[in-house]
PDB file of C-alpha atoms in Angstrom:
ATOM      1  CA  UNK A 891       0.000   0.000   0.000  1.00 41.00           C
ATOM      2  CA  UNK A 892       1.320   3.417  -0.988  1.00 67.00           C
ATOM      3  CA  UNK A 893       2.397   5.875   1.657  1.00 87.00           C
ATOM      4  CA  UNK A 894       1.634   8.766  -0.701  1.00 95.00           C
ATOM      5  CA  UNK A 895      -2.087   9.063   0.012  1.00 92.00           C
ATOM      6  CA  UNK A 896      -1.913  12.794   0.803  1.00 94.00           C
ATOM      7  CA  UNK A 897       0.402  13.718  -2.091  1.00 97.00           C
ATOM      8  CA  UNK A 898      -0.341  17.151  -3.580  1.00 96.00           C
ATOM      9  CA  UNK A 899      -2.478  16.794  -6.723  1.00 96.00           C
ATOM     10  CA  UNK A 900       0.197  18.350  -8.991  1.00 96.00           C
ATOM     11  CA  UNK A 901       2.586  15.494  -8.185  1.00 97.00           C
ATOM     12  CA  UNK A 902       2.457  11.883  -9.413  1.00 96.00           C
ATOM     13  CA  UNK A 903       4.181   8.791  -8.059  1.00 97.00           C
ATOM     14  CA  UNK A 904       6.160   7.611 -11.083  1.00 95.00           C
ATOM     15  CA  UNK A 905       7.814   4.603  -9.457  1.00 95.00           C
ATOM     16  CA  UNK A 906       7.581   3.166  -5.974  1.00 94.00           C
ATOM     17  CA  UNK A 907       9.968   0.472  -4.759  1.00 92.00           C
ATOM     18  CA  UNK A 908      10.549  -0.180  -1.063  1.00 87.00           C
ATOM     19  CA  UNK A 909      14.119  -1.335  -1.686  1.00 84.00           C
ATOM     20  CA  UNK A 910      15.324   0.652  -4.708  1.00 84.00           C
ATOM     21  CA  UNK A 911      13.542   3.912  -3.950  1.00 91.00           C
ATOM     22  CA  UNK A 912      10.783   6.109  -5.317  1.00 96.00           C
ATOM     23  CA  UNK A 913      10.427   8.757  -7.995  1.00 96.00           C
ATOM     24  CA  UNK A 914       7.693  11.385  -7.720  1.00 97.00           C
ATOM     25  CA  UNK A 915       7.220  13.862 -10.594  1.00 96.00           C
ATOM     26  CA  UNK A 916       5.647  17.295 -10.940  1.00 96.00           C
ATOM     27  CA  UNK A 917       3.008  17.981 -13.585  1.00 93.00           C
ATOM     28  CA  UNK A 918       3.745  15.279 -16.173  1.00 91.00           C
ATOM     29  CA  UNK A 919       0.888  16.818 -18.171  1.00 89.00           C
ATOM     30  CA  UNK A 920       3.038  19.935 -18.740  1.00 88.00           C
ATOM     31  CA  UNK A 921       6.476  18.341 -19.035  1.00 86.00           C
ATOM     32  CA  UNK A 922       5.287  16.035 -21.801  1.00 82.00           C
ATOM     33  CA  UNK A 923       8.184  16.560 -24.277  1.00 81.00           C
ATOM     34  CA  UNK A 924       6.011  18.781 -26.457  1.00 78.00           C
ATOM     35  CA  UNK A 925       5.505  21.919 -24.351  1.00 75.00           C
ATOM     36  CA  UNK A 926       8.623  21.347 -22.270  1.00 80.00           C
ATOM     37  CA  UNK A 927      11.252  18.636 -22.461  1.00 80.00           C
ATOM     38  CA  UNK A 928      10.422  15.654 -20.239  1.00 81.00           C
ATOM     39  CA  UNK A 929      13.929  15.701 -18.648  1.00 85.00           C
ATOM     40  CA  UNK A 930      13.048  19.149 -17.233  1.00 89.00           C
ATOM     41  CA  UNK A 931      10.205  17.690 -15.180  1.00 93.00           C
ATOM     42  CA  UNK A 932      10.807  18.510 -11.491  1.00 96.00           C
ATOM     43  CA  UNK A 933      11.418  15.239  -9.671  1.00 96.00           C
ATOM     44  CA  UNK A 934      11.562  14.189  -6.042  1.00 97.00           C
ATOM     45  CA  UNK A 935      13.717  11.117  -5.465  1.00 96.00           C
ATOM     46  CA  UNK A 936      13.684   8.963  -2.365  1.00 96.00           C
ATOM     47  CA  UNK A 937      16.742   6.686  -2.279  1.00 94.00           C
ATOM     48  CA  UNK A 938      18.866   4.648   0.095  1.00 91.00           C
ATOM     49  CA  UNK A 939      21.952   6.645  -0.830  1.00 88.00           C
ATOM     50  CA  UNK A 940      22.975  10.278  -0.718  1.00 86.00           C
ATOM     51  CA  UNK A 941      22.052  12.264  -3.848  1.00 85.00           C
ATOM     52  CA  UNK A 942      25.752  12.865  -4.511  1.00 82.00           C
ATOM     53  CA  UNK A 943      26.448   9.125  -4.779  1.00 82.00           C
ATOM     54  CA  UNK A 944      25.698   7.819  -8.262  1.00 72.00           C
ATOM     55  CA  UNK A 945      24.788   4.264  -7.299  1.00 70.00           C
ATOM     56  CA  UNK A 946      24.331   2.405  -4.088  1.00 58.00           C
ATOM     57  CA  UNK A 947      27.427   0.348  -3.489  1.00 59.00           C
ATOM     58  CA  UNK A 948      26.669  -3.337  -3.042  1.00 60.00           C
ATOM     59  CA  UNK A 949      27.375  -4.714   0.379  1.00 53.00           C
ATOM     60  CA  UNK A 950      27.277  -1.323   2.062  1.00 56.00           C
ATOM     61  CA  UNK A 951      25.060  -0.659   5.017  1.00 55.00           C
ATOM     62  CA  UNK A 952      22.317   1.816   4.403  1.00 68.00           C
ATOM     63  CA  UNK A 953      21.955   4.549   6.923  1.00 82.00           C
ATOM     64  CA  UNK A 954      18.397   5.647   6.309  1.00 90.00           C
ATOM     65  CA  UNK A 955      16.865   7.314   3.280  1.00 95.00           C
ATOM     66  CA  UNK A 956      17.645  10.489   1.348  1.00 95.00           C
ATOM     67  CA  UNK A 957      15.224  12.781  -0.438  1.00 97.00           C
ATOM     68  CA  UNK A 958      16.359  15.118  -3.186  1.00 96.00           C
ATOM     69  CA  UNK A 959      14.639  17.544  -5.560  1.00 97.00           C
ATOM     70  CA  UNK A 960      15.892  17.753  -9.137  1.00 96.00           C
ATOM     71  CA  UNK A 961      14.725  20.304 -11.695  1.00 94.00           C
ATOM     72  CA  UNK A 962      16.416  18.479 -14.541  1.00 89.00           C
ATOM     73  CA  UNK A 963      19.405  16.140 -14.875  1.00 86.00           C
ATOM     74  CA  UNK A 964      22.347  17.714 -13.091  1.00 86.00           C
ATOM     75  CA  UNK A 965      20.320  20.483 -11.436  1.00 93.00           C
ATOM     76  CA  UNK A 966      19.529  19.620  -7.818  1.00 94.00           C
ATOM     77  CA  UNK A 967      17.947  21.987  -5.318  1.00 95.00           C
ATOM     78  CA  UNK A 968      20.601  21.286  -2.706  1.00 94.00           C
ATOM     79  CA  UNK A 969      18.873  23.080   0.176  1.00 92.00           C
ATOM     80  CA  UNK A 970      15.966  20.633  -0.245  1.00 92.00           C
ATOM     81  CA  UNK A 971      18.197  17.550   0.290  1.00 94.00           C
ATOM     82  CA  UNK A 972      17.031  15.708   3.389  1.00 95.00           C
ATOM     83  CA  UNK A 973      18.105  12.600   5.284  1.00 95.00           C
ATOM     84  CA  UNK A 974      15.584  10.509   7.201  1.00 95.00           C
ATOM     85  CA  UNK A 975      16.159   7.564   9.527  1.00 95.00           C
ATOM     86  CA  UNK A 976      13.261   5.558   8.095  1.00 94.00           C
ATOM     87  CA  UNK A 977      11.429   5.142   4.826  1.00 94.00           C
ATOM     88  CA  UNK A 978       8.205   6.345   6.471  1.00 94.00           C
ATOM     89  CA  UNK A 979       9.902   9.578   7.586  1.00 96.00           C
ATOM     90  CA  UNK A 980      11.371  10.041   4.097  1.00 96.00           C
ATOM     91  CA  UNK A 981       7.926   9.646   2.496  1.00 96.00           C
ATOM     92  CA  UNK A 982       6.623  12.328   4.884  1.00 97.00           C
ATOM     93  CA  UNK A 983       9.457  14.588   3.706  1.00 97.00           C
ATOM     94  CA  UNK A 984       8.484  13.961   0.073  1.00 97.00           C
ATOM     95  CA  UNK A 985       4.886  14.907   0.884  1.00 97.00           C
ATOM     96  CA  UNK A 986       6.011  18.131   2.590  1.00 97.00           C
ATOM     97  CA  UNK A 987       8.433  19.128  -0.198  1.00 97.00           C
ATOM     98  CA  UNK A 988       5.821  18.394  -2.868  1.00 97.00           C
ATOM     99  CA  UNK A 989       3.287  20.657  -1.156  1.00 97.00           C
ATOM    100  CA  UNK A 990       5.870  23.413  -0.595  1.00 96.00           C
ATOM    101  CA  UNK A 991       7.029  23.246  -4.224  1.00 96.00           C
ATOM    102  CA  UNK A 992       3.474  23.333  -5.598  1.00 95.00           C
ATOM    103  CA  UNK A 993       2.738  26.369  -3.392  1.00 95.00           C
ATOM    104  CA  UNK A 994       5.793  28.233  -4.715  1.00 94.00           C
ATOM    105  CA  UNK A 995       7.583  28.065  -1.361  1.00 95.00           C
ATOM    106  CA  UNK A 996      10.807  26.447  -2.612  1.00 94.00           C
ATOM    107  CA  UNK A 997      13.540  28.617  -4.101  1.00 93.00           C
ATOM    108  CA  UNK A 998      14.423  26.553  -7.156  1.00 93.00           C
ATOM    109  CA  UNK A 999      15.952  29.479  -9.053  1.00 92.00           C
ATOM    110  CA  UNK A1000      19.049  29.420  -6.844  1.00 91.00           C
ATOM    111  CA  UNK A1001      19.885  25.914  -8.118  1.00 93.00           C
ATOM    112  CA  UNK A1002      20.921  27.354 -11.486  1.00 91.00           C
ATOM    113  CA  UNK A1003      24.289  28.874 -12.276  1.00 88.00           C
ATOM    114  CA  UNK A1004      22.971  29.946 -15.674  1.00 86.00           C
ATOM    115  CA  UNK A1005      19.196  30.326 -15.363  1.00 76.00           C
ATOM    116  CA  UNK A1006      16.901  29.194 -18.147  1.00 85.00           C
ATOM    117  CA  UNK A1007      14.474  32.080 -17.932  1.00 89.00           C
ATOM    118  CA  UNK A1008      11.625  30.694 -20.066  1.00 87.00           C
ATOM    119  CA  UNK A1009      11.613  27.429 -18.115  1.00 88.00           C
ATOM    120  CA  UNK A1010      11.840  29.148 -14.729  1.00 91.00           C
ATOM    121  CA  UNK A1011       9.122  31.638 -15.680  1.00 91.00           C
ATOM    122  CA  UNK A1012       6.847  28.699 -16.514  1.00 89.00           C
ATOM    123  CA  UNK A1013       7.621  27.061 -13.161  1.00 91.00           C
ATOM    124  CA  UNK A1014       6.868  30.368 -11.443  1.00 93.00           C
ATOM    125  CA  UNK A1015       3.536  30.486 -13.254  1.00 92.00           C
ATOM    126  CA  UNK A1016       2.651  26.866 -12.411  1.00 92.00           C
ATOM    127  CA  UNK A1017       3.525  27.259  -8.735  1.00 92.00           C
ATOM    128  CA  UNK A1018       2.155  30.778  -8.311  1.00 90.00           C
ATOM    129  CA  UNK A1019       5.592  31.872  -7.156  1.00 85.00           C
ATOM    130  CA  UNK A1020       6.055  35.621  -7.070  1.00 74.00           C
ATOM    131  CA  UNK A1021       9.676  36.366  -7.929  1.00 63.00           C
TER     132      UNK A1021
END
């Protein structure tokens, strides 16, 4: 049974795997590869490894779960990175970050060294964020 029952309506559980991790995406109806490239779809990842570690090393002990917010490949909102002791706590973090993002409460613009203005303006519009 999914732990994402109270997930904000703008977010969709893309994959859910109790051992490998989960992927939750923002507005797949907008980031459909026609209006905006699908790789630019904001994504929350819940994994048993830090977001800076490419793959979980086999045979290593896991020390909880990590949640990260990506705006596109290689662009992570670092101040949203969170560590949780349990999967249940990590899911709660995903729910909170999803709601905050959808309400325009997360500063995603600071994740870019070279902002993509059209893309960020669209995110501002979707989230109601007043820049």
